[in-house]
Amino acid sequence: MSPRRMSPAEIARCYRTSRALQRYLDGEVDDPTAARVARHLQRCRRCGLQARTYRAIQQALRSGSRDVDELALRRLRAFTRSLAEPDDA
């Protein structure tokens, strides 16, 4: 089964979420933004995976551990590459 193609509105919501995600996870957004991001993360698997990846990296950094989850690093690298790619929309 091939992945479902995202609508322009869905792409825009993911883009807005990705721009606020790190600040959201750090608790640095206002209440309306926090609510919007939280709702989006509940519905969007892709953005939810990004949030889990960031949280895993934050936890590893807080713990002082030099061992970072390899899957989390691969996801973060893939996400970073996706930001550099031109938009399909």
Tab-separated table of N, CA, C and O in Angstrom:
chain	number	residue	atom	x	y	z
A	1	MET	N	0.838	-1.170	0.000
A	1	MET	CA	0.000	0.000	0.000
A	1	MET	C	0.888	1.240	0.000
A	1	MET	O	1.787	1.381	0.812
A	2	SER	N	0.641	2.147	-0.938
A	2	SER	CA	1.461	3.352	-1.028
A	2	SER	C	0.960	4.396	-0.037
A	2	SER	O	-0.218	4.434	0.300
A	3	PRO	N	1.864	5.268	0.423
A	3	PRO	CA	1.456	6.286	1.382
A	3	PRO	C	0.474	7.270	0.750
A	3	PRO	O	0.537	7.561	-0.434
A	4	ARG	N	-0.424	7.762	1.564
A	4	ARG	CA	-1.415	8.742	1.114
A	4	ARG	C	-0.719	10.067	0.863
A	4	ARG	O	0.120	10.510	1.636
A	5	ARG	N	-1.071	10.697	-0.231
A	5	ARG	CA	-0.508	12.002	-0.554
A	5	ARG	C	-1.162	13.071	0.320
A	5	ARG	O	-2.362	13.094	0.508
A	6	MET	N	-0.344	13.954	0.868
A	6	MET	CA	-0.850	14.990	1.770
A	6	MET	C	-1.445	16.145	0.963
A	6	MET	O	-0.916	16.517	-0.084
A	7	SER	N	-2.519	16.704	1.484
A	7	SER	CA	-3.132	17.872	0.857
A	7	SER	C	-2.279	19.109	1.145
A	7	SER	O	-1.484	19.118	2.097
A	8	PRO	N	-2.449	20.165	0.356
A	8	PRO	CA	-1.715	21.399	0.649
A	8	PRO	C	-1.990	21.930	2.064
A	8	PRO	O	-1.078	22.441	2.714
A	9	ALA	N	-3.224	21.788	2.538
A	9	ALA	CA	-3.540	22.249	3.903
A	9	ALA	C	-2.783	21.424	4.940
A	9	ALA	O	-2.283	21.973	5.932
A	10	GLU	N	-2.691	20.108	4.730
A	10	GLU	CA	-1.946	19.250	5.663
A	10	GLU	C	-0.463	19.599	5.642
A	10	GLU	O	0.180	19.650	6.699
A	11	ILE	N	0.068	19.852	4.463
A	11	ILE	CA	1.483	20.232	4.344
A	11	ILE	C	1.729	21.534	5.102
A	11	ILE	O	2.717	21.669	5.834
A	12	ALA	N	0.816	22.490	4.953
A	12	ALA	CA	0.965	23.772	5.649
A	12	ALA	C	0.919	23.584	7.165
A	12	ALA	O	1.694	24.208	7.899
A	13	ARG	N	0.008	22.724	7.657
A	13	ARG	CA	-0.072	22.479	9.112
A	13	ARG	C	1.213	21.831	9.615
A	13	ARG	O	1.728	22.203	10.674
A	14	CYS	N	1.750	20.879	8.860
A	14	CYS	CA	3.010	20.238	9.262
A	14	CYS	C	4.153	21.251	9.272
A	14	CYS	O	4.987	21.251	10.169
A	15	TYR	N	4.171	22.116	8.271
A	15	TYR	CA	5.215	23.131	8.201
A	15	TYR	C	5.148	24.066	9.412
A	15	TYR	O	6.160	24.339	10.057
A	16	ARG	N	3.936	24.558	9.722
A	16	ARG	CA	3.783	25.445	10.890
A	16	ARG	C	4.189	24.721	12.173
A	16	ARG	O	4.830	25.303	13.051
A	17	THR	N	3.806	23.456	12.275
A	17	THR	CA	4.161	22.684	13.467
A	17	THR	C	5.667	22.495	13.563
A	17	THR	O	6.258	22.683	14.629
A	18	SER	N	6.310	22.143	12.446
A	18	SER	CA	7.754	21.912	12.490
A	18	SER	C	8.518	23.174	12.880
A	18	SER	O	9.538	23.100	13.556
A	19	ARG	N	8.005	24.337	12.472
A	19	ARG	CA	8.672	25.593	12.827
A	19	ARG	C	8.557	25.895	14.316
A	19	ARG	O	9.406	26.583	14.879
A	20	ALA	N	7.516	25.396	14.974
A	20	ALA	CA	7.308	25.681	16.399
A	20	ALA	C	7.681	24.504	17.291
A	20	ALA	O	7.700	24.647	18.521
A	21	LEU	N	7.994	23.358	16.705
A	21	LEU	CA	8.136	22.131	17.488
A	21	LEU	C	9.208	22.220	18.565
A	21	LEU	O	8.953	21.875	19.722
A	22	GLN	N	10.398	22.662	18.228
A	22	GLN	CA	11.477	22.698	19.224
A	22	GLN	C	11.126	23.638	20.370
A	22	GLN	O	11.314	23.300	21.537
A	23	ARG	N	10.588	24.809	20.041
A	23	ARG	CA	10.178	25.748	21.103
A	23	ARG	C	9.059	25.150	21.946
A	23	ARG	O	9.022	25.336	23.159
A	24	TYR	N	8.124	24.427	21.303
A	24	TYR	CA	7.030	23.760	22.028
A	24	TYR	C	7.601	22.749	23.022
A	24	TYR	O	7.219	22.722	24.195
A	25	LEU	N	8.532	21.925	22.567
A	25	LEU	CA	9.114	20.900	23.439
A	25	LEU	C	9.932	21.511	24.572
A	25	LEU	O	10.060	20.915	25.639
A	26	ASP	N	10.444	22.703	24.341
A	26	ASP	CA	11.203	23.401	25.381
A	26	ASP	C	10.299	24.243	26.280
A	26	ASP	O	10.781	24.924	27.185
A	27	GLY	N	8.972	24.223	26.022
A	27	GLY	CA	8.035	24.989	26.832
A	27	GLY	C	8.117	26.480	26.602
A	27	GLY	O	7.817	27.273	27.498
A	28	GLU	N	8.507	26.898	25.390
A	28	GLU	CA	8.738	28.315	25.102
A	28	GLU	C	7.721	28.908	24.136
A	28	GLU	O	8.019	29.895	23.463
A	29	VAL	N	6.508	28.334	24.051
A	29	VAL	CA	5.475	28.896	23.181
A	29	VAL	C	4.287	29.350	24.025
A	29	VAL	O	4.105	28.887	25.152
A	30	ASP	N	3.492	30.239	23.449
A	30	ASP	CA	2.303	30.703	24.160
A	30	ASP	C	1.246	29.593	24.177
A	30	ASP	O	1.377	28.581	23.482
A	31	ASP	N	0.213	29.781	24.999
A	31	ASP	CA	-0.810	28.745	25.176
A	31	ASP	C	-1.532	28.365	23.879
A	31	ASP	O	-1.721	27.179	23.615
A	32	PRO	N	-1.950	29.336	23.050
A	32	PRO	CA	-2.625	28.945	21.807
A	32	PRO	C	-1.728	28.117	20.880
A	32	PRO	O	-2.172	27.149	20.270
A	33	THR	N	-0.448	28.495	20.801
A	33	THR	CA	0.484	27.732	19.965
A	33	THR	C	0.691	26.339	20.537
A	33	THR	O	0.703	25.345	19.802
A	34	ALA	N	0.833	26.242	21.849
A	34	ALA	CA	1.010	24.932	22.491
A	34	ALA	C	-0.187	24.025	22.219
A	34	ALA	O	-0.025	22.838	21.904
A	35	ALA	N	-1.387	24.587	22.298
A	35	ALA	CA	-2.595	23.794	22.043
A	35	ALA	C	-2.642	23.335	20.591
A	35	ALA	O	-2.976	22.179	20.301
A	36	ARG	N	-2.292	24.236	19.663
A	36	ARG	CA	-2.302	23.889	18.237
A	36	ARG	C	-1.294	22.788	17.934
A	36	ARG	O	-1.602	21.813	17.247
A	37	VAL	N	-0.092	22.923	18.460
A	37	VAL	CA	0.945	21.929	18.213
A	37	VAL	C	0.553	20.584	18.834
A	37	VAL	O	0.688	19.533	18.201
A	38	ALA	N	0.040	20.595	20.047
A	38	ALA	CA	-0.361	19.351	20.720
A	38	ALA	C	-1.442	18.631	19.917
A	38	ALA	O	-1.381	17.409	19.743
A	39	ARG	N	-2.436	19.377	19.418
A	39	ARG	CA	-3.501	18.764	18.598
A	39	ARG	C	-2.911	18.143	17.338
A	39	ARG	O	-3.255	17.038	16.954
A	40	HIS	N	-2.011	18.877	16.701
A	40	HIS	CA	-1.408	18.368	15.471
A	40	HIS	C	-0.605	17.101	15.737
A	40	HIS	O	-0.692	16.142	14.971
A	41	LEU	N	0.158	17.089	16.816
A	41	LEU	CA	0.987	15.920	17.131
A	41	LEU	C	0.132	14.687	17.409
A	41	LEU	O	0.564	13.563	17.140
A	42	GLN	N	-1.067	14.874	17.928
A	42	GLN	CA	-1.959	13.743	18.176
A	42	GLN	C	-2.476	13.141	16.876
A	42	GLN	O	-2.758	11.947	16.813
A	43	ARG	N	-2.600	13.969	15.844
A	43	ARG	CA	-3.194	13.507	14.577
A	43	ARG	C	-2.174	13.127	13.519
A	43	ARG	O	-2.485	12.344	12.623
A	44	CYS	N	-0.992	13.696	13.570
A	44	CYS	CA	-0.016	13.524	12.488
A	44	CYS	C	1.113	12.583	12.911
A	44	CYS	O	1.929	12.923	13.772
A	45	ARG	N	1.160	11.433	12.290
A	45	ARG	CA	2.183	10.433	12.630
A	45	ARG	C	3.592	10.964	12.358
A	45	ARG	O	4.500	10.799	13.166
A	46	ARG	N	3.771	11.624	11.220
A	46	ARG	CA	5.093	12.121	10.842
A	46	ARG	C	5.621	13.128	11.862
A	46	ARG	O	6.744	13.023	12.345
A	47	CYS	N	4.804	14.107	12.201
A	47	CYS	CA	5.232	15.119	13.169
A	47	CYS	C	5.388	14.511	14.563
A	47	CYS	O	6.267	14.905	15.320
A	48	GLY	N	4.533	13.539	14.887
A	48	GLY	CA	4.655	12.842	16.168
A	48	GLY	C	5.987	12.117	16.284
A	48	GLY	O	6.623	12.128	17.346
A	49	LEU	N	6.430	11.500	15.188
A	49	LEU	CA	7.741	10.832	15.193
A	49	LEU	C	8.861	11.844	15.386
A	49	LEU	O	9.835	11.583	16.108
A	50	GLN	N	8.738	13.000	14.761
A	50	GLN	CA	9.749	14.042	14.947
A	50	GLN	C	9.802	14.479	16.404
A	50	GLN	O	10.888	14.627	16.976
A	51	ALA	N	8.644	14.658	17.004
A	51	ALA	CA	8.599	15.077	18.409
A	51	ALA	C	9.230	14.012	19.304
A	51	ALA	O	10.002	14.343	20.210
A	52	ARG	N	8.919	12.751	19.058
A	52	ARG	CA	9.519	11.674	19.869
A	52	ARG	C	11.029	11.637	19.684
A	52	ARG	O	11.772	11.398	20.639
A	53	THR	N	11.489	11.875	18.460
A	53	THR	CA	12.926	11.894	18.201
A	53	THR	C	13.599	13.017	18.977
A	53	THR	O	14.605	12.812	19.653
A	54	TYR	N	13.028	14.218	18.901
A	54	TYR	CA	13.584	15.340	19.653
A	54	TYR	C	13.581	15.067	21.149
A	54	TYR	O	14.547	15.372	21.846
A	55	ARG	N	12.484	14.496	21.642
A	55	ARG	CA	12.411	14.198	23.087
A	55	ARG	C	13.474	13.194	23.494
A	55	ARG	O	14.083	13.327	24.567
A	56	ALA	N	13.708	12.179	22.666
A	56	ALA	CA	14.736	11.182	22.980
A	56	ALA	C	16.114	11.826	23.027
A	56	ALA	O	16.925	11.525	23.907
A	57	ILE	N	16.381	12.718	22.100
A	57	ILE	CA	17.675	13.406	22.086
A	57	ILE	C	17.793	14.335	23.290
A	57	ILE	O	18.830	14.360	23.962
A	58	GLN	N	16.723	15.073	23.606
A	58	GLN	CA	16.744	15.949	24.788
A	58	GLN	C	17.024	15.133	26.047
A	58	GLN	O	17.830	15.540	26.890
A	59	GLN	N	16.346	13.999	26.179
A	59	GLN	CA	16.536	13.152	27.366
A	59	GLN	C	17.972	12.653	27.456
A	59	GLN	O	18.569	12.660	28.536
A	60	ALA	N	18.530	12.236	26.325
A	60	ALA	CA	19.910	11.755	26.327
A	60	ALA	C	20.869	12.879	26.719
A	60	ALA	O	21.815	12.655	27.483
A	61	LEU	N	20.615	14.074	26.215
A	61	LEU	CA	21.485	15.200	26.554
A	61	LEU	C	21.366	15.577	28.027
A	61	LEU	O	22.363	15.873	28.681
A	62	ARG	N	20.125	15.558	28.548
A	62	ARG	CA	19.920	15.877	29.971
A	62	ARG	C	20.586	14.860	30.884
A	62	ARG	O	21.068	15.201	31.959
A	63	SER	N	20.578	13.608	30.472
A	63	SER	CA	21.118	12.554	31.333
A	63	SER	C	22.646	12.541	31.328
A	63	SER	O	23.255	11.873	32.150
A	64	GLY	N	23.228	13.283	30.389
A	64	GLY	CA	24.684	13.296	30.301
A	64	GLY	C	25.238	12.057	29.632
A	64	GLY	O	26.443	11.881	29.538
A	65	SER	N	24.363	11.217	29.150
A	65	SER	CA	24.780	9.981	28.500
A	65	SER	C	25.398	10.278	27.142
A	65	SER	O	24.938	11.137	26.408
A	66	ARG	N	26.432	9.568	26.817
A	66	ARG	CA	27.039	9.680	25.493
A	66	ARG	C	26.335	8.738	24.522
A	66	ARG	O	26.578	8.781	23.332
A	67	ASP	N	25.446	7.874	25.039
A	67	ASP	CA	24.727	6.917	24.213
A	67	ASP	C	23.390	7.511	23.791
A	67	ASP	O	22.495	7.691	24.609
A	68	VAL	N	23.266	7.849	22.508
A	68	VAL	CA	22.030	8.370	21.959
A	68	VAL	C	21.419	7.277	21.101
A	68	VAL	O	22.125	6.580	20.380
A	69	ASP	N	20.113	7.116	21.199
A	69	ASP	CA	19.387	6.114	20.430
A	69	ASP	C	19.691	6.282	18.941
A	69	ASP	O	19.429	7.328	18.358
A	70	GLU	N	20.246	5.256	18.333
A	70	GLU	CA	20.629	5.321	16.923
A	70	GLU	C	19.429	5.581	16.021
A	70	GLU	O	19.518	6.328	15.050
A	71	LEU	N	18.282	4.987	16.332
A	71	LEU	CA	17.079	5.231	15.534
A	71	LEU	C	16.676	6.698	15.615
A	71	LEU	O	16.310	7.307	14.608
A	72	ALA	N	16.767	7.282	16.788
A	72	ALA	CA	16.437	8.699	16.947
A	72	ALA	C	17.388	9.562	16.120
A	72	ALA	O	16.957	10.518	15.464
A	73	LEU	N	18.654	9.226	16.105
A	73	LEU	CA	19.617	9.984	15.298
A	73	LEU	C	19.320	9.851	13.810
A	73	LEU	O	19.381	10.835	13.067
A	74	ARG	N	18.978	8.641	13.353
A	74	ARG	CA	18.652	8.447	11.935
A	74	ARG	C	17.424	9.269	11.550
A	74	ARG	O	17.390	9.888	10.488
A	75	ARG	N	16.413	9.277	12.423
A	75	ARG	CA	15.208	10.066	12.138
A	75	ARG	C	15.534	11.551	12.089
A	75	ARG	O	15.032	12.277	11.238
A	76	LEU	N	16.364	12.016	13.009
A	76	LEU	CA	16.727	13.422	13.034
A	76	LEU	C	17.508	13.794	11.773
A	76	LEU	O	17.255	14.833	11.165
A	77	ARG	N	18.420	12.943	11.360
A	77	ARG	CA	19.174	13.211	10.129
A	77	ARG	C	18.247	13.247	8.918
A	77	ARG	O	18.379	14.118	8.051
A	78	ALA	N	17.306	12.299	8.851
A	78	ALA	CA	16.352	12.275	7.735
A	78	ALA	C	15.497	13.537	7.745
A	78	ALA	O	15.230	14.126	6.687
A	79	PHE	N	15.059	13.951	8.918
A	79	PHE	CA	14.250	15.163	9.029
A	79	PHE	C	15.059	16.374	8.571
A	79	PHE	O	14.568	17.226	7.824
A	80	THR	N	16.308	16.445	8.972
A	80	THR	CA	17.167	17.564	8.583
A	80	THR	C	17.330	17.592	7.072
A	80	THR	O	17.247	18.657	6.451
A	81	ARG	N	17.555	16.431	6.469
A	81	ARG	CA	17.675	16.370	5.006
A	81	ARG	C	16.378	16.822	4.353
A	81	ARG	O	16.401	17.527	3.344
A	82	SER	N	15.229	16.435	4.913
A	82	SER	CA	13.943	16.811	4.318
A	82	SER	C	13.737	18.320	4.342
A	82	SER	O	13.079	18.873	3.468
A	83	LEU	N	14.300	18.995	5.340
A	83	LEU	CA	14.169	20.451	5.404
A	83	LEU	C	14.948	21.132	4.275
A	83	LEU	O	14.568	22.203	3.818
A	84	ALA	N	16.007	20.472	3.818
A	84	ALA	CA	16.834	21.051	2.769
A	84	ALA	C	16.278	20.763	1.367
A	84	ALA	O	16.692	21.406	0.409
A	85	GLU	N	15.344	19.820	1.259
A	85	GLU	CA	14.768	19.470	-0.027
A	85	GLU	C	13.716	20.492	-0.428
A	85	GLU	O	13.008	21.026	0.417
A	86	PRO	N	13.604	20.740	-1.756
A	86	PRO	CA	12.544	21.658	-2.195
A	86	PRO	C	11.164	21.068	-1.936
A	86	PRO	O	10.995	19.863	-1.947
A	87	ASP	N	10.191	21.936	-1.684
A	87	ASP	CA	8.815	21.493	-1.449
A	87	ASP	C	8.227	20.937	-2.730
A	87	ASP	O	8.489	21.420	-3.813
A	88	ASP	N	7.364	19.908	-2.573
A	88	ASP	CA	6.653	19.330	-3.716
A	88	ASP	C	5.438	20.163	-4.077
A	88	ASP	O	4.888	20.052	-5.155
A	89	ALA	N	4.966	20.964	-3.123
A	89	ALA	CA	3.722	21.717	-3.332
A	89	ALA	C	3.951	22.965	-4.149
A	89	ALA	O	4.930	23.560	-4.229
